[in-house]
């Protein structure tokens, strides 16, 4: 019986997974050069998808070797962190949540989400733990990918709960520029 507990726990905690109801899901877009003096290119999907697409063109690609010059300029920090909300997104394991935050922190350039309101893009999805960037503005948004890692870690650190031997977290943190980050479970990855 104990062998079925982790699966049962995952199914039980994943019931209310994802961004809040009413949000449309669209792919995230990353634009930038993948090498010095290279042309600007565009890739859609999660960080993991974008990295795989780039590596199919340029084997051995690493975000660590890309400068902001090639990866695009980070947007200015106009807005600031706002309200955090617990119990949004469905509980996910904190280890893959941290992996998503680490991947975002390494990523150069901007994570673009289509015009909203109520549009989300999944930025990362690792072992059933996902990170979404949601746009509540009527124009597209493109915050610096690396800066979004702070939001993910805020949610992970402030809304951590223990279930059995699993450390989990879920939640949403808003920015005053009409966008927010959601961390939670996604059973599709």
PDB file of C-alpha atoms in Angstrom:
ATOM      1  CA  UNK A   1       0.000   0.000   0.000  1.00  0.00           C
ATOM      2  CA  UNK A   2       2.777   2.465   0.770  1.00  0.00           C
ATOM      3  CA  UNK A   3       4.003   2.174  -2.831  1.00  0.00           C
ATOM      4  CA  UNK A   4       0.809   3.863  -4.027  1.00  0.00           C
ATOM      5  CA  UNK A   5       0.964   6.789  -1.600  1.00  0.00           C
ATOM      6  CA  UNK A   6       3.183   9.117  -3.724  1.00  0.00           C
ATOM      7  CA  UNK A   7       0.959   8.674  -6.785  1.00  0.00           C
ATOM      8  CA  UNK A   8      -2.185   9.190  -4.703  1.00  0.00           C
ATOM      9  CA  UNK A   9      -0.631  12.280  -3.128  1.00  0.00           C
ATOM     10  CA  UNK A  10       0.236  13.726  -6.553  1.00  0.00           C
ATOM     11  CA  UNK A  11      -3.266  13.139  -7.868  1.00  0.00           C
ATOM     12  CA  UNK A  12      -4.893  14.508  -4.709  1.00  0.00           C
ATOM     13  CA  UNK A  13      -2.845  17.706  -4.596  1.00  0.00           C
ATOM     14  CA  UNK A  14      -3.115  18.322  -8.343  1.00  0.00           C
ATOM     15  CA  UNK A  15      -6.873  18.728  -8.432  1.00  0.00           C
ATOM     16  CA  UNK A  16      -6.800  22.550  -8.662  1.00  0.00           C
ATOM     17  CA  UNK A  17      -3.631  22.888 -10.732  1.00  0.00           C
ATOM     18  CA  UNK A  18      -2.702  25.780 -12.980  1.00  0.00           C
ATOM     19  CA  UNK A  19      -3.477  29.472 -13.212  1.00  0.00           C
ATOM     20  CA  UNK A  20      -6.786  30.774 -11.880  1.00  0.00           C
ATOM     21  CA  UNK A  21      -9.936  29.826 -13.780  1.00  0.00           C
ATOM     22  CA  UNK A  22     -10.689  32.013 -16.771  1.00  0.00           C
ATOM     23  CA  UNK A  23      -7.101  32.472 -17.958  1.00  0.00           C
ATOM     24  CA  UNK A  24      -6.239  31.487 -21.530  1.00  0.00           C
ATOM     25  CA  UNK A  25      -2.954  29.583 -21.952  1.00  0.00           C
ATOM     26  CA  UNK A  26      -0.644  30.649 -24.811  1.00  0.00           C
ATOM     27  CA  UNK A  27       3.052  29.894 -25.424  1.00  0.00           C
ATOM     28  CA  UNK A  28       5.757  32.166 -24.025  1.00  0.00           C
ATOM     29  CA  UNK A  29       7.964  33.813 -26.664  1.00  0.00           C
ATOM     30  CA  UNK A  30      11.680  34.433 -26.259  1.00  0.00           C
ATOM     31  CA  UNK A  31      13.469  36.637 -28.838  1.00  0.00           C
ATOM     32  CA  UNK A  32      17.165  37.292 -29.165  1.00  0.00           C
ATOM     33  CA  UNK A  33      20.427  36.369 -30.832  1.00  0.00           C
ATOM     34  CA  UNK A  34      21.881  33.040 -29.781  1.00  0.00           C
ATOM     35  CA  UNK A  35      25.447  34.052 -30.615  1.00  0.00           C
ATOM     36  CA  UNK A  36      27.475  37.253 -30.828  1.00  0.00           C
ATOM     37  CA  UNK A  37      26.500  39.350 -33.871  1.00  0.00           C
ATOM     38  CA  UNK A  38      23.908  36.753 -34.828  1.00  0.00           C
ATOM     39  CA  UNK A  39      20.442  37.566 -36.135  1.00  0.00           C
ATOM     40  CA  UNK A  40      17.517  37.943 -33.752  1.00  0.00           C
ATOM     41  CA  UNK A  41      15.534  34.730 -33.574  1.00  0.00           C
ATOM     42  CA  UNK A  42      12.218  33.843 -31.950  1.00  0.00           C
ATOM     43  CA  UNK A  43      11.340  30.685 -30.000  1.00  0.00           C
ATOM     44  CA  UNK A  44       8.070  29.662 -28.331  1.00  0.00           C
ATOM     45  CA  UNK A  45       7.342  27.381 -25.384  1.00  0.00           C
ATOM     46  CA  UNK A  46       8.717  26.782 -21.911  1.00  0.00           C
ATOM     47  CA  UNK A  47      12.338  27.472 -20.977  1.00  0.00           C
ATOM     48  CA  UNK A  48      12.981  23.785 -21.535  1.00  0.00           C
ATOM     49  CA  UNK A  49      11.354  23.926 -25.022  1.00  0.00           C
ATOM     50  CA  UNK A  50      13.217  27.107 -26.011  1.00  0.00           C
ATOM     51  CA  UNK A  51      16.561  25.665 -24.867  1.00  0.00           C
ATOM     52  CA  UNK A  52      15.946  22.443 -26.844  1.00  0.00           C
ATOM     53  CA  UNK A  53      14.988  24.436 -29.972  1.00  0.00           C
ATOM     54  CA  UNK A  54      18.151  26.531 -29.713  1.00  0.00           C
ATOM     55  CA  UNK A  55      20.310  23.428 -29.176  1.00  0.00           C
ATOM     56  CA  UNK A  56      18.827  21.854 -32.311  1.00  0.00           C
ATOM     57  CA  UNK A  57      20.298  24.819 -34.228  1.00  0.00           C
ATOM     58  CA  UNK A  58      23.390  25.353 -32.102  1.00  0.00           C
ATOM     59  CA  UNK A  59      24.501  22.160 -30.306  1.00  0.00           C
ATOM     60  CA  UNK A  60      26.267  22.860 -27.022  1.00  0.00           C
ATOM     61  CA  UNK A  61      24.317  26.079 -26.435  1.00  0.00           C
ATOM     62  CA  UNK A  62      24.324  27.272 -22.819  1.00  0.00           C
ATOM     63  CA  UNK A  63      22.541  30.272 -21.316  1.00  0.00           C
ATOM     64  CA  UNK A  64      25.668  30.858 -19.230  1.00  0.00           C
ATOM     65  CA  UNK A  65      27.624  31.621 -22.425  1.00  0.00           C
ATOM     66  CA  UNK A  66      25.089  34.158 -23.679  1.00  0.00           C
ATOM     67  CA  UNK A  67      25.451  37.806 -22.725  1.00  0.00           C
ATOM     68  CA  UNK A  68      22.572  40.247 -22.380  1.00  0.00           C
ATOM     69  CA  UNK A  69      23.797  41.786 -25.642  1.00  0.00           C
ATOM     70  CA  UNK A  70      22.863  38.600 -27.517  1.00  0.00           C
ATOM     71  CA  UNK A  71      19.869  37.777 -25.325  1.00  0.00           C
ATOM     72  CA  UNK A  72      18.121  41.129 -25.418  1.00  0.00           C
ATOM     73  CA  UNK A  73      17.951  43.934 -22.917  1.00  0.00           C
ATOM     74  CA  UNK A  74      16.100  43.348 -19.665  1.00  0.00           C
ATOM     75  CA  UNK A  75      13.119  45.616 -19.177  1.00  0.00           C
ATOM     76  CA  UNK A  76      13.413  48.352 -16.585  1.00  0.00           C
ATOM     77  CA  UNK A  77      11.964  47.602 -13.180  1.00  0.00           C
ATOM     78  CA  UNK A  78       8.984  49.935 -13.405  1.00  0.00           C
ATOM     79  CA  UNK A  79       6.598  47.909 -11.322  1.00  0.00           C
ATOM     80  CA  UNK A  80       7.209  46.286  -8.003  1.00  0.00           C
ATOM     81  CA  UNK A  81       6.089  43.144  -6.288  1.00  0.00           C
ATOM     82  CA  UNK A  82       2.571  43.259  -5.003  1.00  0.00           C
ATOM     83  CA  UNK A  83       0.114  40.948  -3.351  1.00  0.00           C
ATOM     84  CA  UNK A  84       0.926  37.259  -2.803  1.00  0.00           C
ATOM     85  CA  UNK A  85      -1.928  34.770  -2.767  1.00  0.00           C
ATOM     86  CA  UNK A  86      -1.786  31.263  -1.280  1.00  0.00           C
ATOM     87  CA  UNK A  87      -3.678  28.240  -2.649  1.00  0.00           C
ATOM     88  CA  UNK A  88      -3.439  29.128  -6.332  1.00  0.00           C
ATOM     89  CA  UNK A  89      -1.892  26.670  -8.756  1.00  0.00           C
ATOM     90  CA  UNK A  90      -2.127  23.294  -6.976  1.00  0.00           C
ATOM     91  CA  UNK A  91       0.615  21.967  -4.683  1.00  0.00           C
ATOM     92  CA  UNK A  92       3.886  21.003  -6.370  1.00  0.00           C
ATOM     93  CA  UNK A  93       7.163  19.627  -5.038  1.00  0.00           C
ATOM     94  CA  UNK A  94       9.619  22.383  -4.077  1.00  0.00           C
ATOM     95  CA  UNK A  95      12.706  20.734  -5.662  1.00  0.00           C
ATOM     96  CA  UNK A  96      11.461  21.063  -9.270  1.00  0.00           C
ATOM     97  CA  UNK A  97      10.013  24.486  -8.415  1.00  0.00           C
ATOM     98  CA  UNK A  98      13.549  25.568  -7.458  1.00  0.00           C
ATOM     99  CA  UNK A  99      14.851  24.020 -10.690  1.00  0.00           C
ATOM    100  CA  UNK A 100      12.420  26.243 -12.619  1.00  0.00           C
ATOM    101  CA  UNK A 101      13.611  29.299 -10.682  1.00  0.00           C
ATOM    102  CA  UNK A 102      17.252  28.410 -11.373  1.00  0.00           C
ATOM    103  CA  UNK A 103      16.524  27.991 -15.108  1.00  0.00           C
ATOM    104  CA  UNK A 104      14.803  31.381 -15.212  1.00  0.00           C
ATOM    105  CA  UNK A 105      17.691  33.060 -13.386  1.00  0.00           C
ATOM    106  CA  UNK A 106      20.153  31.687 -15.976  1.00  0.00           C
ATOM    107  CA  UNK A 107      18.027  32.753 -18.945  1.00  0.00           C
ATOM    108  CA  UNK A 108      19.044  35.964 -20.689  1.00  0.00           C
ATOM    109  CA  UNK A 109      16.523  38.279 -22.321  1.00  0.00           C
ATOM    110  CA  UNK A 110      12.807  38.668 -21.838  1.00  0.00           C
ATOM    111  CA  UNK A 111       9.884  36.277 -21.442  1.00  0.00           C
ATOM    112  CA  UNK A 112       7.061  37.655 -23.591  1.00  0.00           C
ATOM    113  CA  UNK A 113       3.362  36.932 -23.040  1.00  0.00           C
ATOM    114  CA  UNK A 114       0.644  37.964 -25.505  1.00  0.00           C
ATOM    115  CA  UNK A 115      -1.748  40.814 -24.769  1.00  0.00           C
ATOM    116  CA  UNK A 116      -4.424  40.065 -22.231  1.00  0.00           C
ATOM    117  CA  UNK A 117      -6.172  40.431 -20.054  1.00  0.00           C
ATOM    118  CA  UNK A 118      -6.287  36.945 -18.555  1.00  0.00           C
ATOM    119  CA  UNK A 119      -3.533  35.330 -20.667  1.00  0.00           C
ATOM    120  CA  UNK A 120      -0.876  33.044 -19.154  1.00  0.00           C
ATOM    121  CA  UNK A 121       2.219  31.377 -20.577  1.00  0.00           C
ATOM    122  CA  UNK A 122       3.862  28.386 -18.956  1.00  0.00           C
ATOM    123  CA  UNK A 123       7.516  29.354 -18.443  1.00  0.00           C
ATOM    124  CA  UNK A 124       8.807  26.139 -16.910  1.00  0.00           C
ATOM    125  CA  UNK A 125       7.523  22.627 -16.333  1.00  0.00           C
ATOM    126  CA  UNK A 126       9.702  20.085 -14.523  1.00  0.00           C
ATOM    127  CA  UNK A 127       8.447  16.914 -12.788  1.00  0.00           C
ATOM    128  CA  UNK A 128       4.843  18.153 -12.437  1.00  0.00           C
ATOM    129  CA  UNK A 129       5.933  21.579 -11.094  1.00  0.00           C
ATOM    130  CA  UNK A 130       5.115  24.517 -13.344  1.00  0.00           C
ATOM    131  CA  UNK A 131       5.670  28.269 -13.414  1.00  0.00           C
ATOM    132  CA  UNK A 132       3.295  30.519 -15.342  1.00  0.00           C
ATOM    133  CA  UNK A 133       3.590  34.207 -16.236  1.00  0.00           C
ATOM    134  CA  UNK A 134       0.137  35.770 -16.528  1.00  0.00           C
ATOM    135  CA  UNK A 135      -0.760  39.035 -18.234  1.00  0.00           C
ATOM    136  CA  UNK A 136      -3.706  41.108 -17.031  1.00  0.00           C
ATOM    137  CA  UNK A 137      -2.899  44.052 -19.316  1.00  0.00           C
ATOM    138  CA  UNK A 138      -4.321  44.786 -22.768  1.00  0.00           C
ATOM    139  CA  UNK A 139      -0.832  44.947 -24.291  1.00  0.00           C
ATOM    140  CA  UNK A 140       1.918  42.290 -24.458  1.00  0.00           C
ATOM    141  CA  UNK A 141       4.385  42.087 -21.577  1.00  0.00           C
ATOM    142  CA  UNK A 142       8.054  41.095 -21.645  1.00  0.00           C
ATOM    143  CA  UNK A 143       9.696  41.174 -18.205  1.00  0.00           C
ATOM    144  CA  UNK A 144      13.284  40.010 -17.816  1.00  0.00           C
ATOM    145  CA  UNK A 145      13.231  36.214 -17.478  1.00  0.00           C
ATOM    146  CA  UNK A 146      15.938  36.250 -14.790  1.00  0.00           C
ATOM    147  CA  UNK A 147      13.941  38.638 -12.601  1.00  0.00           C
ATOM    148  CA  UNK A 148      10.972  36.259 -12.548  1.00  0.00           C
ATOM    149  CA  UNK A 149      13.040  33.772 -10.524  1.00  0.00           C
ATOM    150  CA  UNK A 150      12.625  36.041  -7.478  1.00  0.00           C
ATOM    151  CA  UNK A 151       8.836  35.718  -7.721  1.00  0.00           C
ATOM    152  CA  UNK A 152       9.080  31.926  -7.958  1.00  0.00           C
ATOM    153  CA  UNK A 153      11.345  31.769  -4.907  1.00  0.00           C
ATOM    154  CA  UNK A 154       9.083  34.143  -2.950  1.00  0.00           C
ATOM    155  CA  UNK A 155       6.151  31.798  -3.518  1.00  0.00           C
ATOM    156  CA  UNK A 156       8.214  28.693  -2.755  1.00  0.00           C
ATOM    157  CA  UNK A 157       9.664  30.137   0.448  1.00  0.00           C
ATOM    158  CA  UNK A 158       6.521  31.839   1.789  1.00  0.00           C
ATOM    159  CA  UNK A 159       3.968  29.155   0.933  1.00  0.00           C
ATOM    160  CA  UNK A 160       5.908  25.967   1.635  1.00  0.00           C
ATOM    161  CA  UNK A 161       3.902  23.130   3.208  1.00  0.00           C
ATOM    162  CA  UNK A 162       4.895  19.591   4.130  1.00  0.00           C
ATOM    163  CA  UNK A 163       2.732  16.622   3.138  1.00  0.00           C
ATOM    164  CA  UNK A 164       4.187  13.362   4.367  1.00  0.00           C
ATOM    165  CA  UNK A 165       7.815  13.555   3.304  1.00  0.00           C
ATOM    166  CA  UNK A 166       7.096  16.008   0.454  1.00  0.00           C
ATOM    167  CA  UNK A 167       7.808  19.744   0.696  1.00  0.00           C
ATOM    168  CA  UNK A 168       5.281  21.456  -1.551  1.00  0.00           C
ATOM    169  CA  UNK A 169       4.354  25.002  -2.491  1.00  0.00           C
ATOM    170  CA  UNK A 170       1.782  26.828  -4.559  1.00  0.00           C
ATOM    171  CA  UNK A 171       0.745  30.414  -4.993  1.00  0.00           C
ATOM    172  CA  UNK A 172       0.587  33.582  -7.025  1.00  0.00           C
ATOM    173  CA  UNK A 173       2.507  36.851  -6.742  1.00  0.00           C
ATOM    174  CA  UNK A 174       1.378  39.990  -8.538  1.00  0.00           C
ATOM    175  CA  UNK A 175       3.378  42.855 -10.011  1.00  0.00           C
ATOM    176  CA  UNK A 176       1.973  46.379 -10.142  1.00  0.00           C
ATOM    177  CA  UNK A 177       2.515  46.410 -13.940  1.00  0.00           C
ATOM    178  CA  UNK A 178      -0.551  44.158 -14.373  1.00  0.00           C
ATOM    179  CA  UNK A 179       1.182  40.794 -14.521  1.00  0.00           C
ATOM    180  CA  UNK A 180       1.678  37.968 -12.063  1.00  0.00           C
ATOM    181  CA  UNK A 181       3.559  34.720 -11.552  1.00  0.00           C
ATOM    182  CA  UNK A 182       1.798  31.487 -10.585  1.00  0.00           C
ATOM    183  CA  UNK A 183       3.616  28.416  -9.211  1.00  0.00           C
ATOM    184  CA  UNK A 184       1.868  25.078  -8.944  1.00  0.00           C
ATOM    185  CA  UNK A 185       1.265  21.577 -10.203  1.00  0.00           C
ATOM    186  CA  UNK A 186       0.931  20.593 -13.847  1.00  0.00           C
ATOM    187  CA  UNK A 187       0.431  16.871 -14.421  1.00  0.00           C
ATOM    188  CA  UNK A 188       1.382  17.209 -18.126  1.00  0.00           C
ATOM    189  CA  UNK A 189       5.112  17.487 -17.444  1.00  0.00           C
TER     190      UNK A 189
END
